Amino acid sequence: MSPPAEPGTAPDEIIRFEKVTKRFGALTVLDDFDFHVAPGEKVTLIGPSGSGKSTVLRILMTLEPFQQGRVELDGISYHEPGGKGPFKASPRHLREIRTQVGMVFQGFNLFPHMTVLRNIIEAPVAVLKIPKEEAIERATGLLDLVGLADKKDAYPRQLSGGQKQRVAIARALAMRPRVILFDEPTSALDPQLVGEVLNVIRDLAHEHDLTMLMVTHEMRFAREISDRVCFFDQGRIAEQGAPEEIFGEPREERTREFLQSVLG
Amino acid sequence: MIYGIHWDLHSPLAFAISILPILLIGMKITVEATILGFLVALLLGLVLALLRRVPLRIIAWPTAVAIEFLRDTPLLVQLFFLYYVLPKYGVTLPALFTGVLALGVQYSAYTSEVYRAGLEAVDRGQIEAATALNLSRARLYRTIILPQAIPRIIPALGNYLVSMIKDTPVLSTVTVMEMLNLAQIIGDRTYRYLIPLTIVGALFLLLTVIASTVVNRLDRVLPKEGVPLR
Ligand SMILES: Nc1ncnc2c1ncn2[C@@H]1O[C@H](COP(=O)(O)OP(=O)(O)O)[C@@H](O)[C@H]1O
Ligand SMILES: [Mg+2]
């Protein structure tokens, strides 16, 4: 576990949002947003729906551009000086950033026309130029890790939701990201399937070097694996701290209300 | 006599049998024009659809205008334009080629719309996952988007194939000897129109039924979730 980064200690930060403004048309989703993550840190983002949690992950994955401020990954700015287009960066620069980041989506987004194995090796072969045999070997290892070694030739439609999400995790890991983003990875699952996915994520949380950002409503799980919990409210981090603090003795009224509403 | 083949006017049946070989030669032209025209429509339509998706307005916008123009002007006008105007600028094509080009170009406007709808129907999450995996744009289209769009596109393309078969008689206006043109010539010379036109109608029916059957089969065989392209 790495200690949370102090502002201004750049070398200790792998992710840095500074005064970021993100708008969808007239709607300002993030306003003057600051956020820092240390390498290897496991951070959970919680908060009401619409508070901007997904947007933070999607900006990091280069799925959403932002208008103002600065976002950095390992010291590299997302915007380039003189960068064009909504992302204010060249496609090449964005690709460079993406090599470090992986994402797991609420809806799995597996490729339905490809087998499980093909889903996993597609990008390593096409993007990282790993020889196919080697990619298959590594994919098999990853499937072992997520407990689905026997499903490599299955198609996504033949899998349960929990199995699909575990494949999606293996697929993201196959690109060897330094940062992995989970956007409500268990929200689309039947309750009895949540556990198998959380078990896989729990194992990953033991990876010292892997930086993890997770949006989730699984509060017990967040408490168990996180180094830090950030409570989002209306596009700001209203309160953050160690899980014991946030869940044990939240300072903000809004945090308490929110936790009460989700914990019942 | 056409193509060295004489007709026999002794009885309706004998007449029908004697002109059938002539009309079959015309049918061969009809089939050739359809196949070539449809290939042009398939390829050009894909190019138009992709150009329209380019996130640059100076490319996407003129493409959209061109598609609209092609869709909203009659095939006959486009055909006459190619046949009578192009030679003035030194481009002289055989009549059949001109016809194929006109069919292909007009139908590329339709097929581009089919592709566009098919491409847009692919779930956004697929594109986001591919982006997160850092797939290149070319790879994204080839291995993720097109394979999933194809099963949705095939039935609609099939309808346009059938419709193009029925449009081929337009080529007779620029001297292409497809089957309706031949039937008319036979009628003009024998004063008997009923039999040649009936045969031509039956041959068109045969062609369209075959085309629909093939497309339906294809539709049933293709996996609904996508066709892997390697
Ligand atoms: N593509 C979009 N277009 C317009 N508004 C959006 C879009 N994506 C998200 N929003 C809005 O941005 C706000 C924050 O969304 P999001 O980051 O998804 O919240 P959360 O993940 O915390 O529920 C919401 O009000 C949402 O409606
Ligand atoms: Mg969300």
Short mmCIF file of C-alpha atoms and ligand atoms in Angstrom, two decimals:
data_model
loop_
_atom_site.label_atom_id
_atom_site.label_comp_id
_atom_site.label_asym_id
_atom_site.label_seq_id
_atom_site.Cartn_x
_atom_site.Cartn_y
_atom_site.Cartn_z
CA MET A 1 0.00 0.00 0.00
CA SER A 2 1.32 3.39 -0.98
CA PRO A 3 0.55 6.47 1.03
CA PRO A 4 -1.79 8.97 -0.62
CA ALA A 5 0.15 11.61 -2.51
CA GLU A 6 0.62 15.04 -1.04
CA PRO A 7 -0.21 17.78 -3.53
CA GLY A 8 2.92 18.98 -5.30
CA THR A 9 4.94 15.83 -4.89
CA ALA A 10 4.85 15.08 -8.58
CA PRO A 11 7.08 11.98 -8.71
CA ASP A 12 4.74 10.20 -6.33
CA GLU A 13 1.75 10.73 -8.55
CA ILE A 14 0.70 8.59 -11.45
CA ILE A 15 -2.59 10.42 -11.96
CA ARG A 16 -3.13 14.11 -11.54
CA PHE A 17 -6.21 16.23 -12.28
CA GLU A 18 -5.68 19.94 -11.82
CA LYS A 19 -8.46 22.48 -12.05
CA VAL A 20 -10.21 20.34 -14.64
CA THR A 21 -13.45 21.51 -16.17
CA LYS A 22 -15.58 19.04 -18.11
CA ARG A 23 -18.79 20.12 -19.79
CA PHE A 24 -21.42 18.31 -21.83
CA GLY A 25 -22.90 21.21 -23.76
CA ALA A 26 -24.36 23.53 -21.14
CA LEU A 27 -23.98 20.99 -18.34
CA THR A 28 -20.80 21.35 -16.30
CA VAL A 29 -19.99 17.93 -14.88
CA LEU A 30 -16.56 18.64 -13.38
CA ASP A 31 -15.68 22.14 -12.26
CA ASP A 32 -12.22 23.11 -11.01
CA PHE A 33 -11.68 19.45 -10.23
CA ASP A 34 -8.50 18.30 -8.42
CA PHE A 35 -7.57 14.68 -7.91
CA HIS A 36 -4.27 12.89 -7.32
CA VAL A 37 -3.41 9.21 -7.21
CA ALA A 38 -0.14 7.62 -6.13
CA PRO A 39 1.38 4.71 -8.08
CA GLY A 40 -0.02 1.42 -6.82
CA GLU A 41 -2.78 3.12 -4.91
CA LYS A 42 -6.24 1.51 -4.80
CA VAL A 43 -8.86 4.23 -4.87
CA THR A 44 -12.62 3.79 -4.76
CA LEU A 45 -14.97 6.46 -6.04
CA ILE A 46 -18.39 6.51 -4.42
CA GLY A 47 -21.27 8.95 -4.57
CA PRO A 48 -24.72 9.52 -5.98
CA SER A 49 -25.54 8.81 -9.60
CA GLY A 50 -24.65 11.69 -11.89
CA SER A 51 -21.94 13.07 -9.60
CA GLY A 52 -19.18 12.64 -12.22
CA LYS A 53 -17.47 9.39 -11.15
CA SER A 54 -17.66 7.71 -14.54
CA THR A 55 -16.61 10.92 -16.23
CA VAL A 56 -13.34 10.92 -14.30
CA LEU A 57 -12.58 7.37 -15.42
CA ARG A 58 -13.65 8.07 -18.98
CA ILE A 59 -11.40 11.11 -19.20
CA LEU A 60 -8.49 8.98 -17.99
CA MET A 61 -9.30 6.35 -20.65
CA THR A 62 -9.41 9.11 -23.32
CA LEU A 63 -13.04 8.28 -24.01
CA GLU A 64 -14.07 11.82 -23.09
CA PRO A 65 -12.25 15.07 -23.76
CA PHE A 66 -12.21 17.86 -21.19
CA GLN A 67 -12.24 21.59 -21.77
CA GLN A 68 -9.98 23.20 -19.21
CA GLY A 69 -7.29 22.38 -16.71
CA ARG A 70 -4.67 19.68 -16.79
CA VAL A 71 -4.77 15.90 -16.58
CA GLU A 72 -1.51 13.98 -16.31
CA LEU A 73 -0.61 10.34 -16.42
CA ASP A 74 2.82 9.64 -15.01
CA GLY A 75 3.82 13.24 -15.67
CA ILE A 76 2.54 13.27 -19.26
CA SER A 77 -0.18 15.78 -20.02
CA TYR A 78 -3.28 14.59 -21.88
CA HIS A 79 -3.43 17.87 -23.80
CA GLU A 80 -0.52 18.57 -26.12
CA PRO A 81 0.77 22.09 -26.73
CA GLY A 82 -0.96 23.13 -29.96
CA GLY A 83 -2.96 19.88 -29.93
CA LYS A 84 -5.99 19.85 -32.22
CA GLY A 85 -9.50 18.44 -32.02
CA PRO A 86 -11.67 17.96 -28.95
CA PHE A 87 -8.90 16.05 -27.18
CA LYS A 88 -6.31 18.73 -27.95
CA ALA A 89 -3.85 15.97 -28.77
CA SER A 90 -2.73 13.90 -31.73
CA PRO A 91 -4.10 10.36 -32.16
CA ARG A 92 -0.56 9.14 -31.59
CA HIS A 93 -0.31 10.92 -28.26
CA LEU A 94 -3.64 9.45 -27.14
CA ARG A 95 -2.47 5.98 -28.15
CA GLU A 96 0.68 6.52 -26.12
CA ILE A 97 -1.39 7.36 -23.05
CA ARG A 98 -3.71 4.40 -23.55
CA THR A 99 -0.86 1.91 -23.43
CA GLN A 100 -0.72 2.59 -19.69
CA VAL A 101 -4.44 2.45 -18.91
CA GLY A 102 -7.02 -0.33 -19.05
CA MET A 103 -10.73 -0.22 -18.35
CA VAL A 104 -13.47 -2.61 -17.28
CA PHE A 105 -17.00 -1.51 -18.08
CA GLN A 106 -20.31 -2.01 -16.33
CA GLY A 107 -21.74 -3.65 -19.46
CA PHE A 108 -18.66 -5.89 -20.09
CA ASN A 109 -18.45 -4.88 -23.77
CA LEU A 110 -16.96 -8.19 -24.86
CA PHE A 111 -16.78 -8.66 -28.62
CA PRO A 112 -19.74 -10.99 -29.23
CA HIS A 113 -18.46 -12.47 -32.49
CA MET A 114 -15.17 -13.61 -31.00
CA THR A 115 -14.36 -16.48 -28.70
CA VAL A 116 -13.18 -15.74 -25.19
CA LEU A 117 -9.59 -16.43 -26.22
CA ARG A 118 -9.85 -14.20 -29.28
CA ASN A 119 -11.33 -11.41 -27.17
CA ILE A 120 -8.24 -11.53 -24.99
CA ILE A 121 -5.52 -11.91 -27.62
CA GLU A 122 -6.94 -9.49 -30.22
CA ALA A 123 -5.33 -6.35 -28.84
CA PRO A 124 -2.03 -7.86 -27.63
CA VAL A 125 -1.45 -9.28 -31.11
CA ALA A 126 -2.74 -6.27 -33.06
CA VAL A 127 -1.43 -3.47 -30.85
CA LEU A 128 1.50 -4.80 -28.84
CA LYS A 129 2.64 -7.03 -31.74
CA ILE A 130 3.09 -10.00 -29.44
CA PRO A 131 3.48 -13.25 -31.44
CA LYS A 132 0.20 -15.15 -31.49
CA GLU A 133 1.53 -18.25 -29.71
CA GLU A 134 2.89 -16.16 -26.89
CA ALA A 135 -0.33 -14.15 -26.66
CA ILE A 136 -2.34 -17.38 -26.41
CA GLU A 137 -0.04 -18.65 -23.69
CA ARG A 138 -0.46 -15.47 -21.68
CA ALA A 139 -4.20 -15.38 -22.29
CA THR A 140 -4.45 -18.93 -20.98
CA GLY A 141 -2.59 -17.85 -17.87
CA LEU A 142 -4.95 -14.91 -17.37
CA LEU A 143 -7.99 -17.14 -17.84
CA ASP A 144 -6.56 -19.38 -15.15
CA LEU A 145 -6.24 -16.34 -12.93
CA VAL A 146 -9.92 -15.45 -13.34
CA GLY A 147 -10.98 -19.11 -13.05
CA LEU A 148 -12.20 -19.58 -16.62
CA ALA A 149 -9.52 -21.73 -18.22
CA ASP A 150 -12.18 -24.12 -19.55
CA LYS A 151 -14.09 -21.33 -21.32
CA LYS A 152 -11.46 -20.20 -23.78
CA ASP A 153 -13.37 -21.46 -26.83
CA ALA A 154 -16.78 -20.29 -25.64
CA TYR A 155 -18.55 -17.28 -27.10
CA PRO A 156 -19.69 -14.46 -24.81
CA ARG A 157 -23.36 -15.36 -25.26
CA GLN A 158 -22.62 -18.74 -23.68
CA LEU A 159 -21.33 -17.14 -20.48
CA SER A 160 -23.06 -15.80 -17.38
CA GLY A 161 -22.68 -12.12 -16.55
CA GLY A 162 -20.11 -12.87 -13.89
CA GLN A 163 -18.09 -14.95 -16.32
CA LYS A 164 -18.29 -12.23 -18.95
CA GLN A 165 -16.97 -9.66 -16.55
CA ARG A 166 -14.11 -11.93 -15.52
CA VAL A 167 -13.19 -12.34 -19.19
CA ALA A 168 -13.34 -8.56 -19.59
CA ILE A 169 -10.93 -8.20 -16.68
CA ALA A 170 -8.56 -10.74 -18.24
CA ARG A 171 -8.81 -8.87 -21.54
CA ALA A 172 -7.88 -5.57 -19.91
CA LEU A 173 -4.99 -7.18 -18.02
CA ALA A 174 -3.62 -8.74 -21.21
CA MET A 175 -2.54 -5.24 -22.27
CA ARG A 176 -0.43 -4.95 -19.10
CA PRO A 177 -1.76 -1.59 -17.98
CA ARG A 178 -0.20 0.27 -15.06
CA VAL A 179 -3.56 1.77 -14.23
CA ILE A 180 -6.81 -0.17 -14.36
CA LEU A 181 -10.21 1.48 -14.16
CA PHE A 182 -13.38 -0.30 -13.04
CA ASP A 183 -16.67 1.47 -13.70
CA GLU A 184 -19.31 -0.27 -11.60
CA PRO A 185 -18.01 -3.71 -12.59
CA THR A 186 -20.72 -5.59 -10.70
CA SER A 187 -23.72 -3.30 -11.14
CA ALA A 188 -25.11 -5.22 -14.11
CA LEU A 189 -24.84 -8.60 -12.38
CA ASP A 190 -27.37 -10.76 -10.62
CA PRO A 191 -26.60 -10.58 -6.89
CA GLN A 192 -25.43 -14.19 -6.71
CA LEU A 193 -22.78 -13.49 -9.38
CA VAL A 194 -21.25 -10.42 -7.77
CA GLY A 195 -18.97 -12.38 -5.46
CA GLU A 196 -17.02 -14.20 -8.18
CA VAL A 197 -16.12 -10.90 -9.84
CA LEU A 198 -15.19 -9.20 -6.57
CA ASN A 199 -12.93 -12.15 -5.75
CA VAL A 200 -10.97 -11.55 -8.94
CA ILE A 201 -10.70 -7.82 -8.26
CA ARG A 202 -9.62 -8.56 -4.68
CA ASP A 203 -6.75 -10.69 -6.00
CA LEU A 204 -5.73 -7.84 -8.28
CA ALA A 205 -5.77 -5.42 -5.38
CA HIS A 206 -2.85 -7.39 -3.94
CA GLU A 207 -0.74 -6.48 -6.97
CA HIS A 208 1.54 -3.91 -5.45
CA ASP A 209 2.38 -2.04 -8.66
CA LEU A 210 -1.06 -1.90 -10.20
CA THR A 211 -2.91 1.36 -9.70
CA MET A 212 -6.64 0.77 -9.37
CA LEU A 213 -9.55 3.18 -9.61
CA MET A 214 -12.96 1.73 -9.02
CA VAL A 215 -16.45 3.15 -9.06
CA THR A 216 -18.69 0.85 -7.05
CA HIS A 217 -21.72 0.65 -4.80
CA GLU A 218 -20.31 -2.40 -3.00
CA MET A 219 -19.42 -0.54 0.17
CA ARG A 220 -18.14 -3.48 2.18
CA PHE A 221 -15.84 -4.43 -0.63
CA ALA A 222 -14.64 -0.85 -1.04
CA ARG A 223 -13.88 -0.72 2.66
CA GLU A 224 -11.94 -3.95 2.45
CA ILE A 225 -9.66 -3.29 -0.51
CA SER A 226 -9.26 0.48 -0.82
CA ASP A 227 -6.36 2.59 0.33
CA ARG A 228 -8.57 5.60 -0.10
CA VAL A 229 -12.25 6.30 -0.67
CA CYS A 230 -13.42 9.45 -2.47
CA PHE A 231 -16.97 10.62 -1.99
CA PHE A 232 -18.22 12.49 -5.07
CA ASP A 233 -20.98 15.03 -4.92
CA GLN A 234 -22.02 17.26 -7.81
CA GLY A 235 -18.74 17.02 -9.70
CA ARG A 236 -16.49 17.50 -6.69
CA ILE A 237 -14.80 15.25 -4.19
CA ALA A 238 -16.75 16.33 -1.15
CA GLU A 239 -14.78 14.13 1.21
CA GLN A 240 -11.96 11.61 0.95
CA GLY A 241 -9.82 9.54 3.24
CA ALA A 242 -8.99 6.08 4.46
CA PRO A 243 -11.99 3.72 4.32
CA GLU A 244 -12.21 3.60 8.12
CA GLU A 245 -12.63 7.37 8.18
CA ILE A 246 -15.17 7.65 5.41
CA PHE A 247 -17.27 4.68 6.49
CA GLY A 248 -16.54 4.95 10.22
CA GLU A 249 -16.72 8.65 10.98
CA PRO A 250 -17.64 10.72 7.93
CA ARG A 251 -17.23 14.44 8.55
CA GLU A 252 -19.59 15.73 5.89
CA GLU A 253 -23.32 15.64 6.25
CA ARG A 254 -23.69 14.72 2.55
CA THR A 255 -21.42 11.71 2.98
CA ARG A 256 -23.42 10.49 5.93
CA GLU A 257 -26.70 10.90 4.03
CA PHE A 258 -25.34 9.04 1.06
CA LEU A 259 -23.94 6.17 3.10
CA GLN A 260 -27.19 5.89 4.99
CA SER A 261 -29.13 5.68 1.73
CA VAL A 262 -26.95 2.91 0.28
CA LEU A 263 -26.28 0.95 3.45
CA GLY A 264 -29.93 1.13 4.46
CA MET B 1 -33.87 -12.65 -87.13
CA ILE B 2 -31.67 -11.49 -84.32
CA TYR B 3 -28.20 -12.88 -83.56
CA GLY B 4 -28.72 -15.22 -86.52
CA ILE B 5 -31.71 -16.79 -84.81
CA HIS B 6 -34.99 -16.96 -86.76
CA TRP B 7 -38.44 -16.94 -85.20
CA ASP B 8 -41.19 -19.34 -86.00
CA LEU B 9 -44.64 -17.74 -86.28
CA HIS B 10 -46.65 -20.92 -86.89
CA SER B 11 -48.02 -21.22 -83.41
CA PRO B 12 -47.67 -19.24 -80.17
CA LEU B 13 -45.74 -22.11 -78.60
CA ALA B 14 -43.39 -22.40 -81.57
CA PHE B 15 -42.92 -18.62 -81.48
CA ALA B 16 -42.11 -18.68 -77.78
CA ILE B 17 -39.63 -21.53 -78.18
CA SER B 18 -37.94 -19.89 -81.14
CA ILE B 19 -37.37 -16.52 -79.46
CA LEU B 20 -36.34 -17.93 -76.09
CA PRO B 21 -32.64 -18.32 -77.10
CA ILE B 22 -32.57 -14.63 -78.12
CA LEU B 23 -34.12 -13.51 -74.84
CA LEU B 24 -31.70 -15.70 -72.89
CA ILE B 25 -28.82 -13.85 -74.53
CA GLY B 26 -30.52 -10.68 -73.29
CA MET B 27 -30.87 -12.20 -69.84
CA LYS B 28 -27.14 -12.86 -69.77
CA ILE B 29 -26.58 -9.13 -70.35
CA THR B 30 -29.14 -8.33 -67.63
CA VAL B 31 -27.33 -10.61 -65.19
CA GLU B 32 -23.93 -9.21 -66.10
CA ALA B 33 -25.10 -5.63 -65.73
CA THR B 34 -26.68 -6.42 -62.36
CA ILE B 35 -23.65 -8.24 -60.97
CA LEU B 36 -21.16 -5.61 -62.09
CA GLY B 37 -23.45 -2.74 -61.12
CA PHE B 38 -24.04 -4.24 -57.70
CA LEU B 39 -20.31 -4.73 -57.12
CA VAL B 40 -19.76 -1.06 -57.93
CA ALA B 41 -22.62 -0.15 -55.57
CA LEU B 42 -21.22 -2.32 -52.76
CA LEU B 43 -17.70 -0.90 -52.97
CA LEU B 44 -18.52 2.72 -53.74
CA GLY B 45 -21.29 2.69 -51.13
CA LEU B 46 -18.84 1.51 -48.48
CA VAL B 47 -16.38 4.23 -49.45
CA LEU B 48 -19.14 6.86 -49.24
CA ALA B 49 -20.35 5.56 -45.89
CA LEU B 50 -16.85 5.62 -44.42
CA LEU B 51 -16.08 9.07 -45.84
CA ARG B 52 -19.28 10.32 -44.28
CA ARG B 53 -18.08 9.13 -40.89
CA VAL B 54 -14.73 10.89 -41.15
CA PRO B 55 -14.71 13.41 -38.32
CA LEU B 56 -13.67 16.22 -40.68
CA ARG B 57 -16.43 18.41 -42.03
CA ILE B 58 -14.66 19.21 -45.31
CA ILE B 59 -14.83 15.50 -46.14
CA ALA B 60 -18.04 14.35 -44.48
CA TRP B 61 -20.21 17.22 -45.68
CA PRO B 62 -19.55 17.05 -49.47
CA THR B 63 -19.98 13.29 -49.20
CA ALA B 64 -23.39 13.73 -47.62
CA VAL B 65 -24.37 16.19 -50.37
CA ALA B 66 -23.19 13.80 -53.08
CA ILE B 67 -25.19 10.94 -51.56
CA GLU B 68 -28.29 13.09 -51.34
CA PHE B 69 -27.85 14.23 -54.94
CA LEU B 70 -27.48 10.66 -56.20
CA ARG B 71 -30.53 9.52 -54.26
CA ASP B 72 -32.76 12.35 -55.35
CA THR B 73 -32.11 12.39 -59.10
CA PRO B 74 -33.62 9.77 -61.41
CA LEU B 75 -31.48 6.91 -62.60
CA LEU B 76 -32.37 7.80 -66.18
CA VAL B 77 -30.99 11.32 -65.82
CA GLN B 78 -27.73 10.00 -64.36
CA LEU B 79 -27.51 7.43 -67.15
CA PHE B 80 -28.07 10.00 -69.91
CA PHE B 81 -25.56 12.27 -68.27
CA LEU B 82 -22.87 9.59 -68.36
CA TYR B 83 -23.82 8.44 -71.85
CA TYR B 84 -24.17 11.79 -73.62
CA VAL B 85 -22.09 14.23 -71.57
CA LEU B 86 -18.95 12.28 -70.70
CA PRO B 87 -17.96 11.64 -74.36
CA LYS B 88 -17.93 15.44 -74.87
CA TYR B 89 -15.04 15.47 -72.40
CA GLY B 90 -13.22 12.64 -74.14
CA VAL B 91 -14.48 9.82 -71.91
CA THR B 92 -16.11 7.25 -74.15
CA LEU B 93 -17.22 4.01 -72.53
CA PRO B 94 -19.02 1.05 -74.09
CA ALA B 95 -22.77 1.34 -73.52
CA LEU B 96 -22.84 -1.60 -71.13
CA PHE B 97 -20.09 -0.05 -69.00
CA THR B 98 -21.89 3.24 -68.91
CA GLY B 99 -25.02 1.43 -67.80
CA VAL B 100 -23.18 -0.54 -65.13
CA LEU B 101 -21.58 2.64 -63.87
CA ALA B 102 -24.90 4.49 -63.72
CA LEU B 103 -26.59 1.64 -61.85
CA GLY B 104 -23.63 1.25 -59.51
CA VAL B 105 -23.32 4.94 -58.76
CA GLN B 106 -27.00 5.49 -58.07
CA TYR B 107 -27.25 2.39 -55.90
CA SER B 108 -24.08 3.31 -54.02
CA ALA B 109 -26.13 6.12 -52.51
CA TYR B 110 -28.62 3.54 -51.23
CA THR B 111 -26.03 1.05 -50.07
CA SER B 112 -24.10 3.80 -48.28
CA GLU B 113 -27.24 4.47 -46.24
CA VAL B 114 -27.54 0.77 -45.49
CA TYR B 115 -23.91 0.65 -44.35
CA ARG B 116 -24.37 3.83 -42.32
CA ALA B 117 -27.38 2.42 -40.48
CA GLY B 118 -25.55 -0.88 -39.97
CA LEU B 119 -22.43 0.80 -38.64
CA GLU B 120 -24.42 3.06 -36.34
CA ALA B 121 -26.33 0.11 -34.94
CA VAL B 122 -23.11 -1.34 -33.50
CA ASP B 123 -23.16 -0.72 -29.75
CA ARG B 124 -21.09 2.26 -28.62
CA GLY B 125 -19.66 0.09 -25.86
CA GLN B 126 -17.93 -2.00 -28.52
CA ILE B 127 -16.11 1.05 -29.84
CA GLU B 128 -15.23 2.17 -26.32
CA ALA B 129 -13.84 -1.24 -25.43
CA ALA B 130 -11.80 -1.28 -28.64
CA THR B 131 -10.51 2.22 -27.87
CA ALA B 132 -9.60 1.21 -24.33
CA LEU B 133 -7.65 -1.69 -25.84
CA ASN B 134 -5.90 0.81 -28.10
CA LEU B 135 -6.97 -0.81 -31.37
CA SER B 136 -6.20 1.36 -34.39
CA ARG B 137 -9.06 2.88 -36.35
CA ALA B 138 -8.50 0.52 -39.27
CA ARG B 139 -8.43 -2.48 -36.97
CA LEU B 140 -11.51 -1.25 -35.13
CA TYR B 141 -13.46 -1.20 -38.39
CA ARG B 142 -12.10 -4.45 -39.75
CA THR B 143 -12.34 -6.66 -36.70
CA ILE B 144 -15.03 -5.07 -34.53
CA ILE B 145 -17.46 -2.83 -36.37
CA LEU B 146 -17.80 -4.36 -39.85
CA PRO B 147 -18.15 -7.94 -38.61
CA GLN B 148 -21.04 -6.89 -36.37
CA ALA B 149 -22.60 -4.63 -38.98
CA ILE B 150 -22.62 -7.26 -41.74
CA PRO B 151 -25.46 -9.44 -40.40
CA ARG B 152 -27.65 -6.32 -40.11
CA ILE B 153 -26.63 -5.04 -43.54
CA ILE B 154 -27.10 -8.17 -45.66
CA PRO B 155 -30.93 -8.29 -45.74
CA ALA B 156 -31.23 -4.62 -46.70
CA LEU B 157 -28.58 -4.99 -49.39
CA GLY B 158 -30.51 -7.99 -50.71
CA ASN B 159 -33.57 -5.81 -51.25
CA TYR B 160 -31.51 -3.39 -53.30
CA LEU B 161 -30.08 -6.24 -55.37
CA VAL B 162 -33.62 -7.31 -56.31
CA SER B 163 -34.54 -3.73 -57.02
CA MET B 164 -31.48 -3.26 -59.23
CA ILE B 165 -32.38 -6.32 -61.29
CA LYS B 166 -35.72 -4.66 -61.99
CA ASP B 167 -34.00 -1.38 -62.94
CA THR B 168 -31.78 -2.90 -65.64
CA PRO B 169 -34.28 -2.28 -68.49
CA VAL B 170 -33.38 1.40 -68.15
CA LEU B 171 -30.13 0.48 -69.88
CA SER B 172 -32.08 -0.24 -73.06
CA THR B 173 -32.36 3.55 -73.51
CA VAL B 174 -28.64 3.69 -74.19
CA THR B 175 -28.69 0.75 -76.66
CA VAL B 176 -27.73 -2.00 -74.23
CA MET B 177 -29.27 -5.24 -75.54
CA GLU B 178 -30.74 -6.51 -72.32
CA MET B 179 -33.82 -8.68 -72.48
CA LEU B 180 -36.56 -6.07 -72.48
CA ASN B 181 -34.87 -4.27 -75.35
CA LEU B 182 -34.71 -7.51 -77.33
CA ALA B 183 -38.35 -8.34 -76.56
CA GLN B 184 -39.36 -4.93 -77.84
CA ILE B 185 -37.36 -5.36 -81.04
CA ILE B 186 -38.96 -8.76 -81.63
CA GLY B 187 -42.37 -7.20 -81.02
CA ASP B 188 -41.67 -4.32 -83.38
CA ARG B 189 -40.69 -6.72 -86.14
CA THR B 190 -43.41 -9.36 -85.67
CA TYR B 191 -46.21 -7.18 -84.30
CA ARG B 192 -46.50 -9.74 -81.52
CA TYR B 193 -45.71 -8.26 -78.15
CA LEU B 194 -47.62 -10.49 -75.74
CA ILE B 195 -45.40 -13.54 -75.91
CA PRO B 196 -41.95 -11.89 -75.81
CA LEU B 197 -43.02 -9.55 -72.99
CA THR B 198 -44.56 -12.42 -71.01
CA ILE B 199 -41.37 -14.43 -71.32
CA VAL B 200 -39.29 -11.43 -70.23
CA GLY B 201 -41.58 -10.92 -67.24
CA ALA B 202 -41.16 -14.57 -66.29
CA LEU B 203 -37.39 -14.37 -66.66
CA PHE B 204 -37.26 -11.29 -64.40
CA LEU B 205 -39.37 -13.13 -61.86
CA LEU B 206 -36.96 -16.06 -62.04
CA LEU B 207 -33.96 -13.78 -61.46
CA THR B 208 -35.50 -11.90 -58.55
CA VAL B 209 -36.68 -15.12 -56.89
CA ILE B 210 -33.19 -16.60 -57.18
CA ALA B 211 -31.62 -13.43 -55.78
CA SER B 212 -34.02 -13.27 -52.81
CA THR B 213 -33.52 -16.94 -52.06
CA VAL B 214 -29.74 -16.57 -52.02
CA VAL B 215 -29.95 -13.50 -49.77
CA ASN B 216 -32.36 -15.24 -47.36
CA ARG B 217 -30.08 -18.26 -47.14
CA LEU B 218 -27.11 -16.03 -46.46
CA ASP B 219 -29.06 -14.19 -43.80
CA ARG B 220 -29.91 -17.46 -42.10
CA VAL B 221 -26.37 -18.83 -42.26
CA LEU B 222 -24.56 -15.73 -40.96
CA PRO B 223 -24.11 -15.63 -37.18
CA LYS B 224 -26.34 -12.87 -35.79
CA GLU B 225 -23.70 -11.51 -33.39
CA GLY B 226 -21.16 -10.94 -36.13
CA VAL B 227 -19.04 -12.44 -38.86
CA PRO B 228 -15.36 -12.72 -37.94
CA LEU B 229 -13.18 -11.23 -40.69
CA ARG B 230 -9.65 -12.51 -40.65
N1 LIG C 1 -22.36 11.79 -23.15
C1 LIG C 1 -23.01 12.61 -22.29
N2 LIG C 1 -23.75 13.64 -22.75
C2 LIG C 1 -24.38 14.47 -21.91
N3 LIG C 1 -24.34 14.37 -20.59
C3 LIG C 1 -23.64 13.36 -20.04
C4 LIG C 1 -22.93 12.43 -20.88
N4 LIG C 1 -22.31 11.54 -20.07
C5 LIG C 1 -22.61 11.91 -18.81
N5 LIG C 1 -23.41 12.99 -18.78
C6 LIG C 1 -23.90 13.67 -17.58
O1 LIG C 1 -22.80 14.00 -16.78
C7 LIG C 1 -23.13 13.85 -15.41
C8 LIG C 1 -22.11 12.96 -14.74
O2 LIG C 1 -22.21 11.69 -15.29
P1 LIG C 1 -21.34 10.47 -14.78
O3 LIG C 1 -19.91 10.85 -14.73
O4 LIG C 1 -21.70 9.33 -15.63
O5 LIG C 1 -21.90 10.26 -13.31
P2 LIG C 1 -21.76 9.01 -12.35
O6 LIG C 1 -20.85 8.00 -12.99
O7 LIG C 1 -21.23 9.55 -11.09
O8 LIG C 1 -23.15 8.48 -12.19
C9 LIG C 1 -24.56 13.33 -15.36
O9 LIG C 1 -25.42 14.41 -15.12
C10 LIG C 1 -24.77 12.78 -16.73
O10 LIG C 1 -26.12 12.88 -17.11
MG MG C 2 -21.38 6.08 -13.69
#
